[in-house]
PDB file of C-alpha atoms in Angstrom:
ATOM      1  CA  MET Q   1       0.500  -0.054  -0.031  1.00 43.00           C
ATOM      2  CA  THR Q   2       1.661   3.673  -0.815  1.00 46.00           C
ATOM      3  CA  SER Q   3       1.155   6.553   0.679  1.00 49.00           C
ATOM      4  CA  ARG Q   4      -1.294   9.022  -1.173  1.00 45.00           C
ATOM      5  CA  ASP Q   5      -0.448  11.942   0.456  1.00 48.00           C
ATOM      6  CA  THR Q   6       1.391  13.232  -2.835  1.00 48.00           C
ATOM      7  CA  GLY Q   7      -1.010  11.701  -4.686  1.00 55.00           C
ATOM      8  CA  ASP Q   8      -3.058   9.000  -5.810  1.00 73.00           C
ATOM      9  CA  THR Q   9       1.066   7.061  -6.664  1.00 75.00           C
ATOM     10  CA  ALA Q  10      -0.708   2.956  -6.080  1.00 80.00           C
ATOM     11  CA  TRP Q  11      -1.067   1.830  -9.285  1.00 90.00           C
ATOM     12  CA  VAL Q  12       2.363   2.453 -10.319  1.00 92.00           C
ATOM     13  CA  LEU Q  13       4.168   1.461  -6.892  1.00 96.00           C
ATOM     14  CA  ASP Q  14       1.330  -1.519  -6.044  1.00 95.00           C
ATOM     15  CA  PRO Q  15       2.606  -3.431  -7.970  1.00 96.00           C
ATOM     16  CA  ILE Q  16       6.578  -3.117  -7.090  1.00 97.00           C
ATOM     17  CA  LEU Q  17       5.349  -3.981  -3.409  1.00 97.00           C
ATOM     18  CA  GLU Q  18       3.768  -7.452  -3.575  1.00 97.00           C
ATOM     19  CA  ILE Q  19       7.030  -8.460  -4.721  1.00 98.00           C
ATOM     20  CA  PRO Q  20       8.341 -11.151  -2.484  1.00 98.00           C
ATOM     21  CA  HIS Q  21      10.852  -9.706   0.044  1.00 98.00           C
ATOM     22  CA  VAL Q  22      10.924  -6.275  -1.331  1.00 98.00           C
ATOM     23  CA  ARG Q  23      10.245  -3.491   1.608  1.00 97.00           C
ATOM     24  CA  ALA Q  24       9.982  -0.310  -0.045  1.00 97.00           C
ATOM     25  CA  ALA Q  25       9.216   1.974  -3.083  1.00 97.00           C
ATOM     26  CA  VAL Q  26       9.510   5.595  -4.001  1.00 96.00           C
ATOM     27  CA  LEU Q  27       8.258   7.558  -6.490  1.00 95.00           C
ATOM     28  CA  LEU Q  28      10.618  10.585  -7.118  1.00 95.00           C
ATOM     29  CA  THR Q  29      10.954  13.687 -10.200  1.00 93.00           C
ATOM     30  CA  ARG Q  30      14.250  13.712 -10.952  1.00 88.00           C
ATOM     31  CA  ASP Q  31      15.002  16.797  -9.198  1.00 92.00           C
ATOM     32  CA  GLY Q  32      14.707  15.000  -5.643  1.00 94.00           C
ATOM     33  CA  LEU Q  33      11.461  15.528  -5.048  1.00 95.00           C
ATOM     34  CA  VAL Q  34       8.901  12.794  -3.972  1.00 95.00           C
ATOM     35  CA  SER Q  35       5.718  11.222  -5.910  1.00 92.00           C
ATOM     36  CA  GLY Q  36       5.165   8.795  -3.561  1.00 94.00           C
ATOM     37  CA  TYR Q  37       5.677   6.830  -1.525  1.00 95.00           C
ATOM     38  CA  SER Q  38       5.251   3.278   0.386  1.00 95.00           C
ATOM     39  CA  GLU Q  39       3.107   2.207   3.430  1.00 91.00           C
ATOM     40  CA  GLY Q  40       6.381   1.649   5.462  1.00 88.00           C
ATOM     41  CA  LEU Q  41       8.251   4.911   5.161  1.00 94.00           C
ATOM     42  CA  SER Q  42       7.665   8.016   7.186  1.00 95.00           C
ATOM     43  CA  GLN Q  43       7.620  11.494   4.794  1.00 95.00           C
ATOM     44  CA  PRO Q  44      10.862  12.234   5.985  1.00 96.00           C
ATOM     45  CA  THR Q  45      12.554   9.225   5.422  1.00 97.00           C
ATOM     46  CA  ALA Q  46      10.867   9.247   1.696  1.00 96.00           C
ATOM     47  CA  GLU Q  47      11.977  12.928   1.387  1.00 97.00           C
ATOM     48  CA  ARG Q  48      15.327  12.160   2.146  1.00 97.00           C
ATOM     49  CA  THR Q  49      15.790   8.769   0.340  1.00 97.00           C
ATOM     50  CA  ALA Q  50      14.882  10.693  -2.882  1.00 97.00           C
ATOM     51  CA  ALA Q  51      17.202  13.297  -2.071  1.00 97.00           C
ATOM     52  CA  ILE Q  52      19.366  11.062  -2.237  1.00 97.00           C
ATOM     53  CA  ILE Q  53      18.609   8.456  -5.338  1.00 96.00           C
ATOM     54  CA  SER Q  54      18.603  12.112  -6.810  1.00 95.00           C
ATOM     55  CA  THR Q  55      21.796  12.596  -6.230  1.00 96.00           C
ATOM     56  CA  VAL Q  56      22.946   8.454  -7.084  1.00 95.00           C
ATOM     57  CA  GLN Q  57      21.377   9.298 -10.096  1.00 92.00           C
ATOM     58  CA  GLY Q  58      22.999  12.116 -11.633  1.00 92.00           C
ATOM     59  CA  ALA Q  59      26.544  10.640 -10.850  1.00 94.00           C
ATOM     60  CA  CYS Q  60      25.975   8.609 -12.374  1.00 94.00           C
ATOM     61  CA  ARG Q  61      24.485  10.011 -15.359  1.00 92.00           C
ATOM     62  CA  THR Q  62      27.745  12.184 -15.250  1.00 93.00           C
ATOM     63  CA  ALA Q  63      30.166   8.653 -14.348  1.00 94.00           C
ATOM     64  CA  ALA Q  64      28.873   7.112 -17.934  1.00 94.00           C
ATOM     65  CA  ALA Q  65      28.923  10.435 -19.934  1.00 94.00           C
ATOM     66  CA  ALA Q  66      32.649  10.805 -18.422  1.00 95.00           C
ATOM     67  CA  PHE Q  67      33.348   7.083 -18.942  1.00 93.00           C
ATOM     68  CA  ALA Q  68      31.767   7.258 -22.711  1.00 90.00           C
ATOM     69  CA  ASP Q  69      33.863  10.802 -23.704  1.00 90.00           C
ATOM     70  CA  GLU Q  70      30.738  12.336 -23.574  1.00 87.00           C
ATOM     71  CA  ASN Q  71      28.892  15.150 -22.216  1.00 85.00           C
ATOM     72  CA  ASP Q  72      25.343  13.584 -21.395  1.00 82.00           C
ATOM     73  CA  ALA Q  73      24.645  10.198 -21.009  1.00 86.00           C
ATOM     74  CA  GLN Q  74      21.068   8.662 -20.455  1.00 87.00           C
ATOM     75  CA  VAL Q  75      21.016   5.588 -17.398  1.00 91.00           C
ATOM     76  CA  ARG Q  76      18.689   3.020 -17.379  1.00 93.00           C
ATOM     77  CA  GLN Q  77      19.060   1.312 -14.302  1.00 95.00           C
ATOM     78  CA  VAL Q  78      21.059   1.932 -11.032  1.00 96.00           C
ATOM     79  CA  VAL Q  79      21.196  -1.233  -8.764  1.00 97.00           C
ATOM     80  CA  VAL Q  80      23.365  -0.687  -5.481  1.00 97.00           C
ATOM     81  CA  GLU Q  81      23.456  -4.048  -3.413  1.00 97.00           C
ATOM     82  CA  SER Q  82      24.556  -3.867   0.248  1.00 97.00           C
ATOM     83  CA  ASP Q  83      24.110  -5.899   2.815  1.00 97.00           C
ATOM     84  CA  HIS Q  84      20.615  -4.584   3.549  1.00 97.00           C
ATOM     85  CA  GLY Q  85      19.609  -6.022   0.214  1.00 97.00           C
ATOM     86  CA  TYR Q  86      19.081  -4.558  -3.076  1.00 98.00           C
ATOM     87  CA  ILE Q  87      18.371  -1.025  -4.183  1.00 97.00           C
ATOM     88  CA  LEU Q  88      17.091  -0.722  -7.956  1.00 98.00           C
ATOM     89  CA  VAL Q  89      16.370   2.479  -9.933  1.00 97.00           C
ATOM     90  CA  ALA Q  90      15.284   3.259 -12.829  1.00 96.00           C
ATOM     91  CA  PRO Q  91      14.004   6.650 -14.446  1.00 93.00           C
ATOM     92  CA  THR Q  92      10.952   7.508 -16.526  1.00 88.00           C
ATOM     93  CA  GLU Q  93      11.750   9.354 -20.263  1.00 85.00           C
ATOM     94  CA  HIS Q  94       9.619  12.486 -19.093  1.00 83.00           C
ATOM     95  CA  GLY Q  95      11.872  13.112 -15.511  1.00 86.00           C
ATOM     96  CA  THR Q  96      10.210  10.680 -12.574  1.00 91.00           C
ATOM     97  CA  CYS Q  97      11.687   8.160 -11.466  1.00 93.00           C
ATOM     98  CA  VAL Q  98      11.097   5.000  -8.744  1.00 96.00           C
ATOM     99  CA  ALA Q  99      13.546   3.159  -6.909  1.00 97.00           C
ATOM    100  CA  ALA Q 100      12.596  -0.093  -5.138  1.00 98.00           C
ATOM    101  CA  PHE Q 101      14.687  -1.448  -2.135  1.00 98.00           C
ATOM    102  CA  GLY Q 102      14.150  -5.561  -1.409  1.00 98.00           C
ATOM    103  CA  ASP Q 103      16.351  -7.129   0.975  1.00 97.00           C
ATOM    104  CA  PRO Q 104      18.967  -9.801   0.800  1.00 98.00           C
ATOM    105  CA  GLU Q 105      16.527 -13.073  -0.962  1.00 98.00           C
ATOM    106  CA  VAL Q 106      14.639 -10.678  -3.409  1.00 98.00           C
ATOM    107  CA  ARG Q 107      14.454 -11.785  -7.086  1.00 98.00           C
ATOM    108  CA  LEU Q 108      16.838  -9.276  -8.609  1.00 97.00           C
ATOM    109  CA  ASP Q 109      15.221 -10.395 -11.972  1.00 97.00           C
ATOM    110  CA  LEU Q 110      11.609 -10.049 -11.210  1.00 98.00           C
ATOM    111  CA  LEU Q 111      12.313  -6.571  -9.117  1.00 98.00           C
ATOM    112  CA  ALA Q 112      14.006  -5.041 -12.513  1.00 97.00           C
ATOM    113  CA  HIS Q 113      11.577  -6.671 -14.570  1.00 97.00           C
ATOM    114  CA  ARG Q 114       8.095  -5.083 -12.591  1.00 97.00           C
ATOM    115  CA  VAL Q 115       9.988  -1.840 -12.081  1.00 97.00           C
ATOM    116  CA  HIS Q 116      10.731  -1.433 -15.618  1.00 96.00           C
ATOM    117  CA  SER Q 117       7.296  -2.272 -16.475  1.00 95.00           C
ATOM    118  CA  GLN Q 118       6.145   0.220 -14.517  1.00 95.00           C
ATOM    119  CA  VAL Q 119       8.120   3.031 -15.214  1.00 93.00           C
ATOM    120  CA  ALA Q 120       7.075   1.652 -19.163  1.00 93.00           C
ATOM    121  CA  ARG Q 121       3.307   2.369 -17.812  1.00 91.00           C
ATOM    122  CA  LEU Q 122       4.146   5.850 -16.331  1.00 87.00           C
ATOM    123  CA  GLY Q 123       5.890   6.528 -19.677  1.00 76.00           C
ATOM    124  CA  GLU Q 124       2.489   5.579 -21.186  1.00 77.00           C
ATOM    125  CA  LYS Q 125      -0.182   7.517 -19.005  1.00 74.00           C
ATOM    126  CA  ALA Q 126       2.314  10.760 -19.466  1.00 56.00           C
ATOM    127  CA  MET Q 127       2.062  10.544 -23.160  1.00 50.00           C
ATOM    128  CA  THR Q 128      -2.070   9.997 -22.841  1.00 51.00           C
ATOM    129  CA  ALA Q 129      -2.328  12.481 -20.218  1.00 46.00           C
ATOM    130  CA  ALA Q 130      -4.999  15.426 -20.709  1.00 50.00           C
ATOM    131  CA  PRO Q 131      -3.748  18.803 -22.001  1.00 52.00           C
ATOM    132  CA  ARG Q 132      -3.869  21.384 -19.628  1.00 51.00           C
ATOM    133  CA  ALA Q 133      -5.324  24.647 -20.003  1.00 58.00           C
ATOM    134  CA  ALA Q 134      -4.698  28.267 -19.318  1.00 60.00           C
ATOM    135  CA  ASP Q 135      -5.320  28.315 -16.077  1.00 61.00           C
ATOM    136  CA  GLY Q 136      -2.619  25.487 -15.295  1.00 58.00           C
ATOM    137  CA  GLY Q 137      -6.290  23.086 -14.609  1.00 58.00           C
ATOM    138  CA  THR Q 138      -7.476  19.787 -16.648  1.00 54.00           C
ATOM    139  CA  ALA Q 139      -8.786  21.121 -20.356  1.00 55.00           C
ATOM    140  CA  GLU Q 140     -12.344  19.232 -21.298  1.00 48.00           C
TER     141      GLU Q 140
END
């Protein structure tokens, strides 16, 4: 179950949280703002996690570009392995990012598949969103 304090994000995070041994997930903007988070996290923890994940994503983009001797590089995913488990992070094309944490027993292949599936669904939804009216509301 996800927090809906920052918007209805359950459709994005709930399928990820259904995977055995997944403990938490966060939906964030590229600049580190929380768009949604799993029920097991407090808001301050979700905000701190989002800020850290945003920084990690930026560092990974910079490192990938440096290795390729380019100015910019797109990162498809970041995986962090620790004594406590795995963090898998996948950005979307429209500036958001999904991060999930699973304990050491999580099936990383299943987690990666589900996170990327949800990222693809986010992209589809962003492309089919209703156009905005001049006042910022949804145009009818």
